[in-house]
Short mmCIF file of C-alpha atoms and ligand atoms in Angstrom, two decimals:
data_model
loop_
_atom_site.label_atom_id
_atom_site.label_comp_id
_atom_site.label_asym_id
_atom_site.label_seq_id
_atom_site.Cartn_x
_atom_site.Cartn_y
_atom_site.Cartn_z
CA UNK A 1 -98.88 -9.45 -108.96
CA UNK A 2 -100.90 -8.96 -111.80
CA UNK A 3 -99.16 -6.57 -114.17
CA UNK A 4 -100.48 -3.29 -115.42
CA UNK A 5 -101.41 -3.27 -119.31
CA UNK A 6 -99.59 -0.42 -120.77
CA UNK A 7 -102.20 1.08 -123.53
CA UNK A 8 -99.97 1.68 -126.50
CA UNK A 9 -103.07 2.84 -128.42
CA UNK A 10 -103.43 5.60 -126.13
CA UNK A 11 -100.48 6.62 -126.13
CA UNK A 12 -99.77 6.57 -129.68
CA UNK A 13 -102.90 8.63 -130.22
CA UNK A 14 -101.88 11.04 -128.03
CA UNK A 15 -98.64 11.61 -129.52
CA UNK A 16 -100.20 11.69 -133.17
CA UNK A 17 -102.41 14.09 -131.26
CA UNK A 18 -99.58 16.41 -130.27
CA UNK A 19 -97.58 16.12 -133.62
CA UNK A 20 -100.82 17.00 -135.40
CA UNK A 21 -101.36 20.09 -133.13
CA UNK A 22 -97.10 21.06 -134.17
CA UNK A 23 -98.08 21.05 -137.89
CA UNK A 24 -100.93 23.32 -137.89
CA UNK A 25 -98.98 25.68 -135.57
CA UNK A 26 -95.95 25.31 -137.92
CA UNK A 27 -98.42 25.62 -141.07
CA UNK A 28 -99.60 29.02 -139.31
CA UNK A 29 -96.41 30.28 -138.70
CA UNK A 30 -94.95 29.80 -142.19
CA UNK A 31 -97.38 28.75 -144.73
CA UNK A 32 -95.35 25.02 -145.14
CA UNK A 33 -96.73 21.31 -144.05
CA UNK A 34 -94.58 18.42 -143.98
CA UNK A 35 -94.53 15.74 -146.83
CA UNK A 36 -93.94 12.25 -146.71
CA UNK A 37 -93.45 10.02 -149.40
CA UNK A 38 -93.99 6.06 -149.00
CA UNK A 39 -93.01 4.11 -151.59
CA UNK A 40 -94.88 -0.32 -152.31
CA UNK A 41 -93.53 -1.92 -154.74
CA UNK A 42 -95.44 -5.05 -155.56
CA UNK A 43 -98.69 -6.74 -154.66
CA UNK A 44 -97.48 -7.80 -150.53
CA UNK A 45 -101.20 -7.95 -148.27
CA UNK A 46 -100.20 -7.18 -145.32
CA UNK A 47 -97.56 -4.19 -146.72
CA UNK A 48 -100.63 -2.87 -148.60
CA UNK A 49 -102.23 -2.55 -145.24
CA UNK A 50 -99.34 -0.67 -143.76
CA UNK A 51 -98.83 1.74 -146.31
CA UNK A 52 -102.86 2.54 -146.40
CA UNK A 53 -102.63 3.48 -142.24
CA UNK A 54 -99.62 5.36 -142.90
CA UNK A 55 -101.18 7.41 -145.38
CA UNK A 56 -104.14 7.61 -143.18
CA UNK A 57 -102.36 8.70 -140.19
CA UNK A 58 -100.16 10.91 -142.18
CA UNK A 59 -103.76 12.79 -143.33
CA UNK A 60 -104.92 13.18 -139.60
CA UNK A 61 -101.57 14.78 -138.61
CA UNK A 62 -102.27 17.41 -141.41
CA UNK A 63 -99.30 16.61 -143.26
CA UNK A 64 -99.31 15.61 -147.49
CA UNK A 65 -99.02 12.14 -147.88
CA UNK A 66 -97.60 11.05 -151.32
CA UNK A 67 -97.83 7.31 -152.29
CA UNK A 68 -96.06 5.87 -155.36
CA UNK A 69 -97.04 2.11 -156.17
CA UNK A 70 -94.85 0.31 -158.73
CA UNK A 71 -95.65 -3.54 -160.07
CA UNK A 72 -93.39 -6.67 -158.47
CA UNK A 73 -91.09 -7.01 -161.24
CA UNK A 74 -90.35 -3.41 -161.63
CA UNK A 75 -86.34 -3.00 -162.21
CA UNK A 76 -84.23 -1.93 -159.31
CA UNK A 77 -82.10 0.84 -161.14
CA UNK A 78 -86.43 2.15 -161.67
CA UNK A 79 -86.70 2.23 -157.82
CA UNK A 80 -83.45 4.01 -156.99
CA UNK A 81 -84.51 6.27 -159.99
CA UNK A 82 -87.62 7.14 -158.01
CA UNK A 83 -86.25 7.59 -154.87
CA UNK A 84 -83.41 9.91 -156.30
CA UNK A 85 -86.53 11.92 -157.23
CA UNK A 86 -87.95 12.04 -154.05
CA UNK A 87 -84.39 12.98 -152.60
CA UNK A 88 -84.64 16.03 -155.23
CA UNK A 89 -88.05 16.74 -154.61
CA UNK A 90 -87.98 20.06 -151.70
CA UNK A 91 -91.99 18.98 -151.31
CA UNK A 92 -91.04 15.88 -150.02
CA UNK A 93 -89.74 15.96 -146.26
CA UNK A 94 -89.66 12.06 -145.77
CA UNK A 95 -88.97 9.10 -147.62
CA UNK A 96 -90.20 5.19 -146.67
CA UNK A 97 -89.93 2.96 -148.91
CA UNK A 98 -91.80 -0.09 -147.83
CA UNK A 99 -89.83 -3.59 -146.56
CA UNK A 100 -90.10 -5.98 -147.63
CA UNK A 101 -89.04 -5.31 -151.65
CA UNK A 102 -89.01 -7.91 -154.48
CA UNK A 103 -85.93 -10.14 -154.69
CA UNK A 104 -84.25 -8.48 -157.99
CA UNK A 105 -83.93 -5.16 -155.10
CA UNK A 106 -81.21 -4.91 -152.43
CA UNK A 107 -82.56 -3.56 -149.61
CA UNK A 108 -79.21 -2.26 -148.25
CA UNK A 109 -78.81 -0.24 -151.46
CA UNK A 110 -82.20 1.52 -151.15
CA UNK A 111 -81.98 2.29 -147.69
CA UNK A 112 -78.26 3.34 -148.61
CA UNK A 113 -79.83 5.70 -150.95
CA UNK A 114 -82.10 7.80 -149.24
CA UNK A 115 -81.31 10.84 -148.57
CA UNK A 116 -80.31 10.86 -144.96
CA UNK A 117 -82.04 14.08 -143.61
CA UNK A 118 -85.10 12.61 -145.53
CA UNK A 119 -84.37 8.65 -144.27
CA UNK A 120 -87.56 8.74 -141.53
CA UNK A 121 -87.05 4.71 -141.12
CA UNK A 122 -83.96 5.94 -139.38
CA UNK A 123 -82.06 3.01 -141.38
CA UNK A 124 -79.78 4.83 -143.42
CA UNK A 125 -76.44 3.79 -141.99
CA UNK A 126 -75.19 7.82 -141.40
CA UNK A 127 -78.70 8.00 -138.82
CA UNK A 128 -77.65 4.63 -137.40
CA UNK A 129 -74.25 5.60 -136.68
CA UNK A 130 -75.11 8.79 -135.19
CA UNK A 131 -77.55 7.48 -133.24
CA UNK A 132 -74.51 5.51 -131.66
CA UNK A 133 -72.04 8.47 -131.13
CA UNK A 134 -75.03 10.10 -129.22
CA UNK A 135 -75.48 12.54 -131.97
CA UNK A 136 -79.14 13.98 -133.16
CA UNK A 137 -80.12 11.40 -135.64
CA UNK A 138 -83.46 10.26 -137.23
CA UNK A 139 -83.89 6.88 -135.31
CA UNK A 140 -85.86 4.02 -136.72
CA UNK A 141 -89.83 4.12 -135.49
CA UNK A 142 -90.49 0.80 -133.56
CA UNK A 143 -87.29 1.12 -131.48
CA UNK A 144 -88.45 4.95 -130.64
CA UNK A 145 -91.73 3.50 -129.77
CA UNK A 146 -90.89 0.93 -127.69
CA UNK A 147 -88.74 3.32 -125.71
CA UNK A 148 -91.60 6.01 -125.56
CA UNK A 149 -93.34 3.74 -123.64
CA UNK A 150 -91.24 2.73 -121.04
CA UNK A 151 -90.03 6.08 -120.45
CA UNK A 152 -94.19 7.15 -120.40
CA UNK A 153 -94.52 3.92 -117.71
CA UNK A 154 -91.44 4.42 -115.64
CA UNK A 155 -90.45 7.82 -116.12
CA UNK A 156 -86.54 8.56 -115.87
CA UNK A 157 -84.32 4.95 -117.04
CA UNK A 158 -81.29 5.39 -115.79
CA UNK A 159 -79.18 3.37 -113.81
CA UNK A 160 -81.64 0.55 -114.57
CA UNK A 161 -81.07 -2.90 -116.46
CA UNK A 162 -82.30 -3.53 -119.55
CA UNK A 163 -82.14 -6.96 -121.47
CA UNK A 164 -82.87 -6.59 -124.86
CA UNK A 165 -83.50 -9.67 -127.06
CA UNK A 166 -82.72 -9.50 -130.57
CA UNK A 167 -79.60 -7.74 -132.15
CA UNK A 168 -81.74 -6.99 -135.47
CA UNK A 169 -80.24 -3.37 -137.23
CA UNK A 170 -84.45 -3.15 -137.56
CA UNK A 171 -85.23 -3.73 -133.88
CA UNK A 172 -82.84 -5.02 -131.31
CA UNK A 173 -79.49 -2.85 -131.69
CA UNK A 174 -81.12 0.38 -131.85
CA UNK A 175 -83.89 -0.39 -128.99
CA UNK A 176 -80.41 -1.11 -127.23
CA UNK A 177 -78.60 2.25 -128.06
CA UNK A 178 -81.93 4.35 -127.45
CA UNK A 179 -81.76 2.50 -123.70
CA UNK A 180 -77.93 3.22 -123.07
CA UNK A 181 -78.58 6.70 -124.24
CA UNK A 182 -81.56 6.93 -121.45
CA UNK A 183 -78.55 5.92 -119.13
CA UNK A 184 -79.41 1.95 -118.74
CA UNK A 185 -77.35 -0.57 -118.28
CA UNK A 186 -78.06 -2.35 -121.50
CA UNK A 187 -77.47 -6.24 -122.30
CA UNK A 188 -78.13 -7.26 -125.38
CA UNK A 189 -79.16 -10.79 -126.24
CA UNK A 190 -79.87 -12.88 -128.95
CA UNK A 191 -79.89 -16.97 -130.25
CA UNK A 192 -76.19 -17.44 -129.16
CA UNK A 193 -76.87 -16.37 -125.48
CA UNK A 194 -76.00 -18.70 -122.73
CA UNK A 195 -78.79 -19.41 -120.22
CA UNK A 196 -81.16 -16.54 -121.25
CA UNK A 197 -83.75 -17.05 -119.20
CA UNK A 198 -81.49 -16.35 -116.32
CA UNK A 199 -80.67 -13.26 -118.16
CA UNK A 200 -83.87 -12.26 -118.43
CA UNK A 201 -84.39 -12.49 -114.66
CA UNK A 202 -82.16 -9.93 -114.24
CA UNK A 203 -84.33 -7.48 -116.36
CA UNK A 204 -85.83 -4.28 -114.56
CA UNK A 205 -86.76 -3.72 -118.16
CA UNK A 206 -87.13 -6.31 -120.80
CA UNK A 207 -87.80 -5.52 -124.48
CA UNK A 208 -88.13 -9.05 -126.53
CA UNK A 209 -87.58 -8.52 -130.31
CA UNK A 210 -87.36 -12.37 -131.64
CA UNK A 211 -89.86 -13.35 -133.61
CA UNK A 212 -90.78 -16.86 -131.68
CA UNK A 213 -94.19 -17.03 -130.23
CA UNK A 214 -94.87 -16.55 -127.02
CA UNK A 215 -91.02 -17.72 -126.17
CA UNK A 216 -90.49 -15.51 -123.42
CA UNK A 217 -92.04 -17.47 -120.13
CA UNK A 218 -93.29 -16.19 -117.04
CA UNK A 219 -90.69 -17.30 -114.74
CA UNK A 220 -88.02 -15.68 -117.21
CA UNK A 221 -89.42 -12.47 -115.84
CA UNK A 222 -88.19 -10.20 -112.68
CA UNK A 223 -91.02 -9.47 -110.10
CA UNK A 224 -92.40 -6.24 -110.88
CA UNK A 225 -90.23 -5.66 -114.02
CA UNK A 226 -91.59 -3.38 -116.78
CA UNK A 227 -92.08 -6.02 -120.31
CA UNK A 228 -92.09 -4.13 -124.06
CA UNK A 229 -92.88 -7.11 -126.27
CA UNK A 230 -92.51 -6.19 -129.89
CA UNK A 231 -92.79 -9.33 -131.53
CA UNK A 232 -95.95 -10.04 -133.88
CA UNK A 233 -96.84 -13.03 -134.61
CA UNK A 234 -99.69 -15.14 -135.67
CA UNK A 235 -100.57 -18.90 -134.48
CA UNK A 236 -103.57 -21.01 -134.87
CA UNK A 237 -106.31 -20.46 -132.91
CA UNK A 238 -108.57 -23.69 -132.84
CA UNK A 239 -110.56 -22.04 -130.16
CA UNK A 240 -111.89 -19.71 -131.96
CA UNK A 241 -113.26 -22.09 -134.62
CA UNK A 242 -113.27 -21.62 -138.43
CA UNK A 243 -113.63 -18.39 -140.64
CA UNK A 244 -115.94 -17.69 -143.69
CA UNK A 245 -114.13 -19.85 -146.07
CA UNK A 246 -113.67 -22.44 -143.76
CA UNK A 247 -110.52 -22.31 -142.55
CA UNK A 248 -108.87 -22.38 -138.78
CA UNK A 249 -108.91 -19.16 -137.20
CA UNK A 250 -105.63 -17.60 -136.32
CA UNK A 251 -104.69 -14.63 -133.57
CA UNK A 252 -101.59 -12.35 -133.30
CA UNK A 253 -99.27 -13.38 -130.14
CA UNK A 254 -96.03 -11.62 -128.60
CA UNK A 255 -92.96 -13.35 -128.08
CA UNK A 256 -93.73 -13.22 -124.29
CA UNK A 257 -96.62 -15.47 -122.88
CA UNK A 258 -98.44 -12.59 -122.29
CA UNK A 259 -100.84 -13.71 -119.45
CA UNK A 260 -97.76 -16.04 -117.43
CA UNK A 261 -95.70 -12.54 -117.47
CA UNK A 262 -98.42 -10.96 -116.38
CA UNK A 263 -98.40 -12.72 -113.17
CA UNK A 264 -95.10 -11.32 -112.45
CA UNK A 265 -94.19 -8.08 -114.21
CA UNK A 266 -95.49 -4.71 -112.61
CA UNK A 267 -95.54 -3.46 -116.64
CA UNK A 268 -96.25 -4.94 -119.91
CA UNK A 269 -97.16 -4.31 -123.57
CA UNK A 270 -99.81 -6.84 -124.84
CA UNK A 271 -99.81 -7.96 -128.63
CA UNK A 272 -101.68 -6.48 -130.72
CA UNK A 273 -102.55 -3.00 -129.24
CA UNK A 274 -98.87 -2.29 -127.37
CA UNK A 275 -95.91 -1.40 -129.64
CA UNK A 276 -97.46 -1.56 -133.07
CA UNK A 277 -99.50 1.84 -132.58
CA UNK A 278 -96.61 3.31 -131.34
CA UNK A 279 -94.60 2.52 -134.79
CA UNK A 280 -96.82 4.92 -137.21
CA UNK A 281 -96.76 7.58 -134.42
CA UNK A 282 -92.88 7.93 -134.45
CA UNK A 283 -92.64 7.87 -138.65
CA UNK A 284 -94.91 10.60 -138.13
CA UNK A 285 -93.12 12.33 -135.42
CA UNK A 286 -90.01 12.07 -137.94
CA UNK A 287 -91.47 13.41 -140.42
CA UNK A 288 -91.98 15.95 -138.36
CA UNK A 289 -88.50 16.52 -137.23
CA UNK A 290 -87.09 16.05 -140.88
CA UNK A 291 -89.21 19.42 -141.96
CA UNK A 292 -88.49 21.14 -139.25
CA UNK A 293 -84.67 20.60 -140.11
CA UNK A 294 -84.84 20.46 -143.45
CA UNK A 295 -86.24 24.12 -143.02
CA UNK A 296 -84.55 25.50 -139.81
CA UNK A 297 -87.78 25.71 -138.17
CA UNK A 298 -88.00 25.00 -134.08
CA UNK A 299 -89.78 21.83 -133.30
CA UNK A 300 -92.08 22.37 -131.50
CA UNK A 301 -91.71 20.37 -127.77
CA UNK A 302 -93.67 17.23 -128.47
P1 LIG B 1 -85.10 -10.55 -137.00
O1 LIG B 1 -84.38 -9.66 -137.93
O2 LIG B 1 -85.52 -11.91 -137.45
O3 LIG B 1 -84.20 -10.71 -135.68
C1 LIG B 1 -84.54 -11.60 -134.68
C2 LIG B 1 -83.51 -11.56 -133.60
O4 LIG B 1 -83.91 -12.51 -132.60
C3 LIG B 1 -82.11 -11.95 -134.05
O5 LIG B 1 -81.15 -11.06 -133.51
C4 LIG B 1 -81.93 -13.36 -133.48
O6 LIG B 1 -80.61 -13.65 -133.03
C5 LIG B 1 -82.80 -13.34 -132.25
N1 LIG B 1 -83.25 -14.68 -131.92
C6 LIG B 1 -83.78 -15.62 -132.72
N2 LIG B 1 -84.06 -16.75 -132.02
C7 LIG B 1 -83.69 -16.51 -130.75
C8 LIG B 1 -83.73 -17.27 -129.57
N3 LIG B 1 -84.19 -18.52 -129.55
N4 LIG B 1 -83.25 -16.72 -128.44
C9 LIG B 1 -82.77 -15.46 -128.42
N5 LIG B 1 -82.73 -14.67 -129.52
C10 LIG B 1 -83.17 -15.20 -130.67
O7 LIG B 1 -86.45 -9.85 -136.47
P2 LIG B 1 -86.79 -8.30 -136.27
O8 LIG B 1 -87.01 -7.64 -137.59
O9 LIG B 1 -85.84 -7.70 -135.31
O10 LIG B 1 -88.23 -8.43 -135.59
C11 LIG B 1 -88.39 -9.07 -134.33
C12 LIG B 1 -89.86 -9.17 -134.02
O11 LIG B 1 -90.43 -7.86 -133.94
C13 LIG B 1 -90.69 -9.91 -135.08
O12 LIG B 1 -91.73 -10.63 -134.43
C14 LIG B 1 -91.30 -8.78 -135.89
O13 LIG B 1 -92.53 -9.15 -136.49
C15 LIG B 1 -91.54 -7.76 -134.81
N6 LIG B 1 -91.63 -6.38 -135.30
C16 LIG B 1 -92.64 -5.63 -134.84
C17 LIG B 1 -92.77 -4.32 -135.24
C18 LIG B 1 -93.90 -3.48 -134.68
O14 LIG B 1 -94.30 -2.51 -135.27
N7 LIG B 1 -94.41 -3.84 -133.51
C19 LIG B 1 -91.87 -3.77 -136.14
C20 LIG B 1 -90.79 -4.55 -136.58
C21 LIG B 1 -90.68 -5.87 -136.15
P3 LIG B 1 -79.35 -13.83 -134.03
O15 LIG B 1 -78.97 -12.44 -134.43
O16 LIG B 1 -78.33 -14.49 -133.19
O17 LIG B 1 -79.85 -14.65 -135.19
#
């Protein structure tokens, strides 16, 4: 069997596509656009590059982006200041504040800090447990994503297994919770597991969330099960030879052996270009949902 690719670009574009076509109706209707605020502190590469294709993609959807930048060793009482602002501020429908922080910050406290009906990570712990007592809930983006696209692949869940590696509050437990609530039957695994591979064999849906290249094998995976793979992560590439400045080349990998699984699953999300895209597309689509709320507006069907 060689597995189809599912095109997480695509989708995600779509999707961004659709939200960007609710904000201009919503704009029509009542003169408002959504706002969302995304807060870097510090000088982090990669989280620079983030928070520049949010603020992109928040453009494109026709909704204000706002970005605040404060230096590394700015004070944590200053952050929670800011975000207390943004929590008072009735422009701003959505509040990220970009992980990971500096070590003098607690994460926990600024995620415990944002305004729930403006927490569009979905991390805030009130979102988090309502998103467990099957109550409406702003749920966190790569989890939402990753269960987007199996529902776009496979259509209705329920009544099927899903193995979920990684208990992460960031990943794992609420990919899990999203799954139950599609009416799977959800096992959740993670580095205490006995005998996961034979776990995973029992997957008609398998969502790895680990953070160990390629670790998932080919002959952990159920014949023509669907694979989500949201691991990133990036190994040498010796292949490839040596960049500008000389050194090794590198390439971003899943945690499953992408072209082994591919062999046997009927479904799966390659690395990059499968559940990343789909990550920016739900903050949006929160953002979305938070103004509509935050206003009593209908959202419109997505
Ligand atoms: P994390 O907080 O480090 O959690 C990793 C989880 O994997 C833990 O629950 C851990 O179990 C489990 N684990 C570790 N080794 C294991 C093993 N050998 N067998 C089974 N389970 C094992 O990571 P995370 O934040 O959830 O992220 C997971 C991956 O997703 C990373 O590669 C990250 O880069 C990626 N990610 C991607 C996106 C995206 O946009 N696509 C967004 C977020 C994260 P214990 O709890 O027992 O330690």
């Amino acid at each position: 069997m060689t597995a189809q690719k599912i095109d997480g670009k695509a989708i995600a574009a779509a999707l961004r596509g659709r939200i960007g076509d609710a904000v201009s109706a919503l704009d029509k209707a009542h003169g408002k656009k959504p706002g969302l605020a995304v807060v870097l502190v510090g000088e982090d590469a990669a989280s620079q590059v983030y928070v520049k294709n949010k603020g992109i993609a928040t453009k494109e959807a026709g909704m204000t982006s706002l970005e605040f930048r404060l230096p590394a060793d700015t004070p944590e009482a200053v952050l929670l200041e800011q975000v207390d602002a943004l929590n008072n501020d009735s422009a701003v429908n959505g509040i990220l504040v970009q992980f990971p922080v500096p070590e003098q910050m607690s994460q926990q406290k600024i995620i415990d800090r944002i305004n729930p009906a403006k927490d569009v990570d979905g991390l805030n712990p009130l979102n988090a447990g309502r998103l467990v007592s099957g109550l409406s809930a702003l749920t966190p983006c790569t989890p939402t994503g990753s269960v987007i696209l199996a529902k776009e692949t496979l259509g209705d869940l329920s009544g099927k297994h899903a193995v979920v590696i990684g208990r992460s509050n960031l990943v794992g437990k609420p990919v899990a919770q999203l799954l139950l609530n599609e009416n799977c039957t959800v096992t959740l695994a993670h580095s205490r597991t006995a005998d996961l591979p034979a776990m995973c064999r029992q997957a008609d849906i398998l969502v790895a969330a680990v953070g160990i290249a390629e670790l998932v094998k080919g002959d952990w995976i159920k014949p023509g099960a669907c694979v989500i793979d949201v691991g990133i992560n990036r190994i040498d590439a010796p292949e490839r030879g040596l960049d500008d400045e000389g050194k090794g080349k590198t390439r971003l990998v899943g945690d499953v052996d992408f072209a082994a699984a591919s062999e046997v699953a009927a479904h799966i999300t390659p690395v990059p270009g499968g559940v990343g895209p789909m990550t920016i597309a739900c903050l949006l689509k929160n953002t979305l949902t938070a103004f509509c709320r935050q206003n009593g507006f209908e959202q419109p069907p997505l």
